[in-house]
PDB file of C-alpha atoms in Angstrom:
ATOM      1  CA  GLN E   1      74.406 103.363  82.545  1.00  0.00           C
ATOM      2  CA  VAL E   2      78.033 103.264  81.455  1.00  0.00           C
ATOM      3  CA  GLN E   3      79.928 100.318  82.850  1.00  0.00           C
ATOM      4  CA  LEU E   4      83.453  99.051  82.391  1.00  0.00           C
ATOM      5  CA  VAL E   5      84.596  95.827  83.996  1.00  0.00           C
ATOM      6  CA  GLU E   6      88.141  94.524  83.942  1.00  0.00           C
ATOM      7  CA  SER E   7      89.073  90.868  84.248  1.00  0.00           C
ATOM      8  CA  GLY E   8      92.060  88.582  83.824  1.00  0.00           C
ATOM      9  CA  GLY E   9      94.260  89.739  86.654  1.00  0.00           C
ATOM     10  CA  GLY E  10      96.142  87.344  88.896  1.00  0.00           C
ATOM     11  CA  VAL E  11      99.527  86.218  90.121  1.00  0.00           C
ATOM     12  CA  VAL E  12     102.145  85.507  87.472  1.00  0.00           C
ATOM     13  CA  GLN E  13     105.873  84.811  87.523  1.00  0.00           C
ATOM     14  CA  PRO E  14     108.373  87.288  86.106  1.00  0.00           C
ATOM     15  CA  GLY E  15     108.868  86.819  82.384  1.00  0.00           C
ATOM     16  CA  ARG E  16     105.449  85.246  81.871  1.00  0.00           C
ATOM     17  CA  SER E  17     102.381  86.686  80.133  1.00  0.00           C
ATOM     18  CA  LEU E  18      98.883  87.728  81.116  1.00  0.00           C
ATOM     19  CA  ARG E  19      95.917  89.006  79.123  1.00  0.00           C
ATOM     20  CA  LEU E  20      93.502  91.494  80.611  1.00  0.00           C
ATOM     21  CA  SER E  21      90.027  92.206  79.262  1.00  0.00           C
ATOM     22  CA  CYS E  22      87.804  95.239  79.667  1.00  0.00           C
ATOM     23  CA  GLY E  23      84.129  94.664  78.924  1.00  0.00           C
ATOM     24  CA  ALA E  24      81.981  97.724  78.256  1.00  0.00           C
ATOM     25  CA  SER E  25      78.264  98.459  78.232  1.00  0.00           C
ATOM     26  CA  GLY E  26      75.858 101.372  78.360  1.00  0.00           C
ATOM     27  CA  PHE E  27      77.390 103.419  75.536  1.00  0.00           C
ATOM     28  CA  THR E  28      78.252 103.154  71.840  1.00  0.00           C
ATOM     29  CA  PHE E  29      81.547 101.393  72.395  1.00  0.00           C
ATOM     30  CA  ARG E  30      82.791 101.577  68.809  1.00  0.00           C
ATOM     31  CA  THR E  31      82.872 105.406  68.889  1.00  0.00           C
ATOM     32  CA  TYR E  32      85.160 105.912  71.902  1.00  0.00           C
ATOM     33  CA  GLY E  33      88.822 105.463  72.660  1.00  0.00           C
ATOM     34  CA  VAL E  34      89.762 103.353  75.681  1.00  0.00           C
ATOM     35  CA  HIS E  35      92.829 103.438  77.893  1.00  0.00           C
ATOM     36  CA  TRP E  36      94.537 101.376  80.569  1.00  0.00           C
ATOM     37  CA  VAL E  37      95.861 103.124  83.669  1.00  0.00           C
ATOM     38  CA  ARG E  38      97.617 101.333  86.507  1.00  0.00           C
ATOM     39  CA  GLN E  39      98.153 102.104  90.158  1.00  0.00           C
ATOM     40  CA  THR E  40     100.687 100.535  92.450  1.00  0.00           C
ATOM     41  CA  PRO E  41      99.259  99.890  95.914  1.00  0.00           C
ATOM     42  CA  GLY E  42      99.545 103.087  97.895  1.00  0.00           C
ATOM     43  CA  LYS E  43     100.982 105.013  94.964  1.00  0.00           C
ATOM     44  CA  GLY E  44      99.762 107.256  92.196  1.00  0.00           C
ATOM     45  CA  LEU E  45      98.317 106.719  88.738  1.00  0.00           C
ATOM     46  CA  GLU E  46     100.364 105.750  85.691  1.00  0.00           C
ATOM     47  CA  TRP E  47      98.935 105.782  82.188  1.00  0.00           C
ATOM     48  CA  VAL E  48      99.859 102.560  80.375  1.00  0.00           C
ATOM     49  CA  THR E  49      98.298 102.502  76.913  1.00  0.00           C
ATOM     50  CA  GLY E  50      95.373 103.701  74.828  1.00  0.00           C
ATOM     51  CA  ILE E  51      93.561 102.720  71.653  1.00  0.00           C
ATOM     52  CA  SER E  52      91.426 104.812  69.313  1.00  0.00           C
ATOM     53  CA  TYR E  53      87.759 104.099  68.671  1.00  0.00           C
ATOM     54  CA  ASP E  54      88.457 101.974  65.605  1.00  0.00           C
ATOM     55  CA  GLY E  55      91.713 100.416  66.751  1.00  0.00           C
ATOM     56  CA  SER E  56      93.763 102.189  64.098  1.00  0.00           C
ATOM     57  CA  ASN E  57      95.876 104.145  66.602  1.00  0.00           C
ATOM     58  CA  LYS E  58      97.585 102.720  69.643  1.00  0.00           C
ATOM     59  CA  TYR E  59      99.748 104.530  72.163  1.00  0.00           C
ATOM     60  CA  TYR E  60     102.055 103.172  74.840  1.00  0.00           C
ATOM     61  CA  ALA E  61     104.006 104.449  77.812  1.00  0.00           C
ATOM     62  CA  ASP E  62     107.750 103.976  77.436  1.00  0.00           C
ATOM     63  CA  SER E  63     107.728 101.648  80.435  1.00  0.00           C
ATOM     64  CA  VAL E  64     105.648  99.042  78.587  1.00  0.00           C
ATOM     65  CA  LYS E  65     106.493  99.663  74.948  1.00  0.00           C
ATOM     66  CA  GLY E  66     107.485  96.453  73.212  1.00  0.00           C
ATOM     67  CA  ARG E  67     106.054  94.275  75.996  1.00  0.00           C
ATOM     68  CA  PHE E  68     102.364  95.235  76.157  1.00  0.00           C
ATOM     69  CA  THR E  69      99.867  95.222  73.290  1.00  0.00           C
ATOM     70  CA  ILE E  70      96.433  96.811  73.327  1.00  0.00           C
ATOM     71  CA  SER E  71      93.652  95.703  70.998  1.00  0.00           C
ATOM     72  CA  ARG E  72      89.878  95.855  70.776  1.00  0.00           C
ATOM     73  CA  ASP E  73      86.964  93.884  69.382  1.00  0.00           C
ATOM     74  CA  ASN E  74      84.105  96.285  68.687  1.00  0.00           C
ATOM     75  CA  SER E  75      81.745  93.394  67.928  1.00  0.00           C
ATOM     76  CA  LYS E  76      82.198  92.239  71.535  1.00  0.00           C
ATOM     77  CA  ASN E  77      82.512  95.653  73.217  1.00  0.00           C
ATOM     78  CA  THR E  78      85.830  94.579  74.677  1.00  0.00           C
ATOM     79  CA  VAL E  79      89.361  95.947  74.910  1.00  0.00           C
ATOM     80  CA  PHE E  80      92.297  93.654  75.602  1.00  0.00           C
ATOM     81  CA  LEU E  81      95.713  94.212  77.130  1.00  0.00           C
ATOM     82  CA  GLN E  82      98.267  91.534  76.299  1.00  0.00           C
ATOM     83  CA  MET E  83     101.132  91.796  78.766  1.00  0.00           C
ATOM     84  CA  ASP E  84     104.290  89.856  77.910  1.00  0.00           C
ATOM     85  CA  ASN E  85     107.637  89.551  79.645  1.00  0.00           C
ATOM     86  CA  LEU E  86     106.136  90.797  82.879  1.00  0.00           C
ATOM     87  CA  ARG E  87     108.353  92.356  85.521  1.00  0.00           C
ATOM     88  CA  ALA E  88     107.944  92.865  89.244  1.00  0.00           C
ATOM     89  CA  GLU E  89     107.437  96.568  88.635  1.00  0.00           C
ATOM     90  CA  ASP E  90     104.321  95.797  86.568  1.00  0.00           C
ATOM     91  CA  THR E  91     102.569  94.743  89.759  1.00  0.00           C
ATOM     92  CA  ALA E  92      99.591  97.070  90.082  1.00  0.00           C
ATOM     93  CA  LEU E  93      95.854  97.511  89.943  1.00  0.00           C
ATOM     94  CA  TYR E  94      94.951  97.931  86.285  1.00  0.00           C
ATOM     95  CA  TYR E  95      92.006 100.141  85.361  1.00  0.00           C
ATOM     96  CA  CYS E  96      90.416 100.554  81.979  1.00  0.00           C
ATOM     97  CA  ALA E  97      88.851 103.920  81.278  1.00  0.00           C
ATOM     98  CA  LYS E  98      86.758 105.432  78.510  1.00  0.00           C
ATOM     99  CA  GLU E  99      87.630 108.651  76.736  1.00  0.00           C
ATOM    100  CA  SER E 100      85.139 111.452  77.105  1.00  0.00           C
ATOM    101  CA  GLY E 101      83.338 112.496  73.946  1.00  0.00           C
ATOM    102  CA  SER E 102      83.847 116.182  74.667  1.00  0.00           C
ATOM    103  CA  SER E 103      87.504 116.098  75.635  1.00  0.00           C
ATOM    104  CA  ILE E 104      90.459 113.755  75.913  1.00  0.00           C
ATOM    105  CA  SER E 105      89.845 113.157  79.601  1.00  0.00           C
ATOM    106  CA  LEU E 106      88.756 109.784  80.986  1.00  0.00           C
ATOM    107  CA  ASP E 107      85.167 110.025  82.120  1.00  0.00           C
ATOM    108  CA  TYR E 108      84.333 106.475  83.188  1.00  0.00           C
ATOM    109  CA  TRP E 109      86.568 103.917  84.862  1.00  0.00           C
ATOM    110  CA  GLY E 110      86.203 100.288  85.784  1.00  0.00           C
ATOM    111  CA  PRO E 111      86.854  99.005  89.318  1.00  0.00           C
ATOM    112  CA  GLY E 112      90.218  97.557  88.269  1.00  0.00           C
ATOM    113  CA  THR E 113      91.883  94.146  88.210  1.00  0.00           C
ATOM    114  CA  LEU E 114      94.966  93.326  90.257  1.00  0.00           C
ATOM    115  CA  VAL E 115      98.110  91.989  88.617  1.00  0.00           C
ATOM    116  CA  THR E 116     100.857  90.622  90.826  1.00  0.00           C
ATOM    117  CA  VAL E 117     104.187  89.655  89.288  1.00  0.00           C
ATOM    118  CA  SER E 118     106.119  87.511  91.714  1.00  0.00           C
ATOM    119  CA  SER E 119     108.178  84.354  91.766  1.00  0.00           C
TER     120      SER E 119
ATOM    121  CA  GLU T   1     107.755 114.610  78.150  1.00  0.00           C
ATOM    122  CA  ILE T   2     105.678 116.879  80.346  1.00  0.00           C
ATOM    123  CA  VAL T   3     105.923 116.328  84.097  1.00  0.00           C
ATOM    124  CA  LEU T   4     103.085 117.465  86.361  1.00  0.00           C
ATOM    125  CA  THR T   5     103.975 118.424  89.913  1.00  0.00           C
ATOM    126  CA  GLN T   6     101.330 118.641  92.614  1.00  0.00           C
ATOM    127  CA  SER T   7     102.389 120.229  95.846  1.00  0.00           C
ATOM    128  CA  PRO T   8     102.123 119.876  98.681  1.00  0.00           C
ATOM    129  CA  GLY T   9     101.521 116.148  98.906  1.00  0.00           C
ATOM    130  CA  THR T  10      99.045 116.558 101.741  1.00  0.00           C
ATOM    131  CA  LEU T  11      96.747 119.402 102.733  1.00  0.00           C
ATOM    132  CA  SER T  12      94.752 119.609 105.973  1.00  0.00           C
ATOM    133  CA  PHE T  13      91.496 121.500 106.196  1.00  0.00           C
ATOM    134  CA  SER T  14      88.319 121.538 108.244  1.00  0.00           C
ATOM    135  CA  PRO T  15      84.887 120.975 106.687  1.00  0.00           C
ATOM    136  CA  GLY T  16      83.440 124.238 105.429  1.00  0.00           C
ATOM    137  CA  GLU T  17      86.812 125.710 104.558  1.00  0.00           C
ATOM    138  CA  ARG T  18      88.037 126.598 101.081  1.00  0.00           C
ATOM    139  CA  ALA T  19      90.781 124.425  99.587  1.00  0.00           C
ATOM    140  CA  THR T  20      93.075 125.304  96.703  1.00  0.00           C
ATOM    141  CA  LEU T  21      95.146 122.556  95.074  1.00  0.00           C
ATOM    142  CA  SER T  22      98.016 123.251  92.702  1.00  0.00           C
ATOM    143  CA  CYS T  23      99.258 121.488  89.581  1.00  0.00           C
ATOM    144  CA  ARG T  24     102.343 122.787  87.835  1.00  0.00           C
ATOM    145  CA  ALA T  25     103.540 121.545  84.442  1.00  0.00           C
ATOM    146  CA  SER T  26     107.185 121.364  83.359  1.00  0.00           C
ATOM    147  CA  GLN T  27     106.244 123.069  80.086  1.00  0.00           C
ATOM    148  CA  THR T  28     103.237 124.839  78.626  1.00  0.00           C
ATOM    149  CA  VAL T  29     100.106 122.709  78.520  1.00  0.00           C
ATOM    150  CA  ARG T  30      97.047 123.317  76.389  1.00  0.00           C
ATOM    151  CA  SER T  31      94.155 124.060  78.719  1.00  0.00           C
ATOM    152  CA  ILE T  32      91.899 121.733  76.746  1.00  0.00           C
ATOM    153  CA  SER T  33      94.131 118.833  77.748  1.00  0.00           C
ATOM    154  CA  LEU T  34      94.168 119.399  81.531  1.00  0.00           C
ATOM    155  CA  ALA T  35      91.847 117.418  83.812  1.00  0.00           C
ATOM    156  CA  TRP T  36      91.354 116.765  87.529  1.00  0.00           C
ATOM    157  CA  TYR T  37      90.274 113.523  89.181  1.00  0.00           C
ATOM    158  CA  GLN T  38      89.183 112.582  92.685  1.00  0.00           C
ATOM    159  CA  GLN T  39      89.988 109.183  94.172  1.00  0.00           C
ATOM    160  CA  LYS T  40      88.645 107.781  97.414  1.00  0.00           C
ATOM    161  CA  PRO T  41      90.065 104.684  99.138  1.00  0.00           C
ATOM    162  CA  GLY T  42      89.118 101.471  97.366  1.00  0.00           C
ATOM    163  CA  GLN T  43      87.541 103.311  94.439  1.00  0.00           C
ATOM    164  CA  ALA T  44      88.517 104.142  90.889  1.00  0.00           C
ATOM    165  CA  PRO T  45      89.308 107.748  90.032  1.00  0.00           C
ATOM    166  CA  ARG T  46      86.368 110.007  89.195  1.00  0.00           C
ATOM    167  CA  LEU T  47      86.567 112.784  86.625  1.00  0.00           C
ATOM    168  CA  LEU T  48      85.885 116.179  88.197  1.00  0.00           C
ATOM    169  CA  ILE T  49      87.114 118.806  85.757  1.00  0.00           C
ATOM    170  CA  TYR T  50      88.148 118.676  82.098  1.00  0.00           C
ATOM    171  CA  ALA T  51      89.557 121.300  79.756  1.00  0.00           C
ATOM    172  CA  ALA T  52      91.005 122.969  82.868  1.00  0.00           C
ATOM    173  CA  SER T  53      87.735 124.561  83.995  1.00  0.00           C
ATOM    174  CA  THR T  54      84.680 122.569  82.854  1.00  0.00           C
ATOM    175  CA  ARG T  55      82.908 120.481  85.468  1.00  0.00           C
ATOM    176  CA  ALA T  56      82.122 116.908  84.465  1.00  0.00           C
ATOM    177  CA  THR T  57      78.572 115.625  84.562  1.00  0.00           C
ATOM    178  CA  GLY T  58      77.119 115.528  88.062  1.00  0.00           C
ATOM    179  CA  ILE T  59      79.996 117.346  89.763  1.00  0.00           C
ATOM    180  CA  PRO T  60      78.821 119.886  92.377  1.00  0.00           C
ATOM    181  CA  ASP T  61      79.494 123.537  91.670  1.00  0.00           C
ATOM    182  CA  ARG T  62      81.687 123.881  94.756  1.00  0.00           C
ATOM    183  CA  PHE T  63      84.411 122.335  92.555  1.00  0.00           C
ATOM    184  CA  SER T  64      86.060 124.681  90.089  1.00  0.00           C
ATOM    185  CA  GLY T  65      89.173 124.601  87.950  1.00  0.00           C
ATOM    186  CA  SER T  66      91.298 127.419  86.598  1.00  0.00           C
ATOM    187  CA  GLY T  67      94.684 128.220  85.167  1.00  0.00           C
ATOM    188  CA  SER T  68      96.621 128.216  81.948  1.00  0.00           C
ATOM    189  CA  GLY T  69     100.112 127.722  80.607  1.00  0.00           C
ATOM    190  CA  THR T  70     102.002 125.841  83.304  1.00  0.00           C
ATOM    191  CA  ASP T  71      99.934 126.592  86.415  1.00  0.00           C
ATOM    192  CA  PHE T  72      96.544 125.097  87.118  1.00  0.00           C
ATOM    193  CA  THR T  73      94.355 125.109  90.203  1.00  0.00           C
ATOM    194  CA  LEU T  74      91.485 123.060  91.576  1.00  0.00           C
ATOM    195  CA  THR T  75      89.382 124.929  94.122  1.00  0.00           C
ATOM    196  CA  ILE T  76      86.789 123.436  96.447  1.00  0.00           C
ATOM    197  CA  SER T  77      84.825 126.374  97.797  1.00  0.00           C
ATOM    198  CA  ARG T  78      83.307 124.795 100.913  1.00  0.00           C
ATOM    199  CA  LEU T  79      84.655 121.414 101.895  1.00  0.00           C
ATOM    200  CA  GLU T  80      82.132 118.702 102.591  1.00  0.00           C
ATOM    201  CA  PRO T  81      83.099 115.556 104.563  1.00  0.00           C
ATOM    202  CA  GLU T  82      82.957 113.487 101.365  1.00  0.00           C
ATOM    203  CA  ASP T  83      85.539 115.725  99.655  1.00  0.00           C
ATOM    204  CA  PHE T  84      88.437 114.408 101.726  1.00  0.00           C
ATOM    205  CA  ALA T  85      90.254 112.248  99.194  1.00  0.00           C
ATOM    206  CA  ILE T  86      93.231 112.257  96.849  1.00  0.00           C
ATOM    207  CA  TYR T  87      93.171 114.582  93.847  1.00  0.00           C
ATOM    208  CA  TYR T  88      95.156 114.086  90.665  1.00  0.00           C
ATOM    209  CA  CYS T  89      95.750 116.399  87.762  1.00  0.00           C
ATOM    210  CA  GLN T  90      96.238 114.854  84.336  1.00  0.00           C
ATOM    211  CA  GLN T  91      97.447 116.142  81.006  1.00  0.00           C
ATOM    212  CA  TYR T  92      97.255 114.747  77.519  1.00  0.00           C
ATOM    213  CA  GLY T  93     100.153 115.366  75.175  1.00  0.00           C
ATOM    214  CA  SER T  94     100.067 114.728  71.457  1.00  0.00           C
ATOM    215  CA  SER T  95     103.757 114.450  70.617  1.00  0.00           C
ATOM    216  CA  PRO T  96     104.064 111.610  71.339  1.00  0.00           C
ATOM    217  CA  PRO T  97     100.488 110.783  72.307  1.00  0.00           C
ATOM    218  CA  ALA T  98     100.488 110.052  76.031  1.00  0.00           C
ATOM    219  CA  TYR T  99      98.786 110.914  79.275  1.00  0.00           C
ATOM    220  CA  ALA T 100     100.631 112.129  82.346  1.00  0.00           C
ATOM    221  CA  PHE T 101      99.332 112.277  85.890  1.00  0.00           C
ATOM    222  CA  GLY T 102     100.549 114.343  88.775  1.00  0.00           C
ATOM    223  CA  GLN T 103     101.576 112.440  91.878  1.00  0.00           C
ATOM    224  CA  GLY T 104      98.418 113.517  93.690  1.00  0.00           C
ATOM    225  CA  THR T 105      97.475 115.722  96.628  1.00  0.00           C
ATOM    226  CA  LYS T 106      95.791 114.132  99.614  1.00  0.00           C
ATOM    227  CA  LEU T 107      93.154 116.300 101.224  1.00  0.00           C
ATOM    228  CA  GLU T 108      92.786 115.297 104.866  1.00  0.00           C
ATOM    229  CA  ILE T 109      90.585 116.465 107.698  1.00  0.00           C
ATOM    230  CA  LYS T 110      92.320 118.768 110.157  1.00  0.00           C
TER     231      LYS T 110
END
C-alpha cells in the first residue's frame, strides 16, 4: 500500500537550518509529483512547496521562497525539504503528500513531522 | 492569488442529518482543480473529492461535491458519527503554480 513517512523534524533556533525527508513506498515514486504542506497547531493547512515527478519543476509559496529548497532522489524514493534561515512562524507540523495520477489533488499524505523554531 | 473562503467556521448537526459545506473562491476556479479533504484530530488530511465532484477511492457515496466558477459545495447526505471532523477545500492554480487551502469548516455534533 502507498506509504509516505516524514522525518527530520525537531527544535531549532531562529536563523538555523533543518532538512526534512519524505520516504515513499507502495507506488512508482518516479512518476508522481510530491508536495509539502504545513499546519500550525490548531490552525489550517498551508501549502509550502512542490516538485514534479522528475525534479525539473519546483514551486514555492511566497512565505518560504528563497529560504526553502525542495529536491528529490528517485533512486531512493525520497523527497527532501531544506529549510534555511528558519523563523518562528515556520513552526508547524510538516506533511508530505503525493499528487494523484488523475488530478492535481493530493491523494496520500504522511503522518507529518513537527518543526519547532524557538530560541 | 486566489483566496478560498469557507463559511461558517463551524457547523453543528445531528447524526443522520444532511450537511452542506461551502467554499467560495475570490476569482473563477477551474473545476478540475478543486478538491475537498477531511481531517480528524491527530490525523493527516484525507482526500474526499477531486475535480469538484469526483469521489476519491474508497470514499462513501454519502459524500458528494458540486459547483463551478467561484462557488463549490461539499454535501454529506446522512451524517455518520465518524463524519464529524474538519473539512478543507483546496484549489490548484497554474499562474504561478501553487495550491491554496480554505481555512476549514469544523463539523461538530449538535
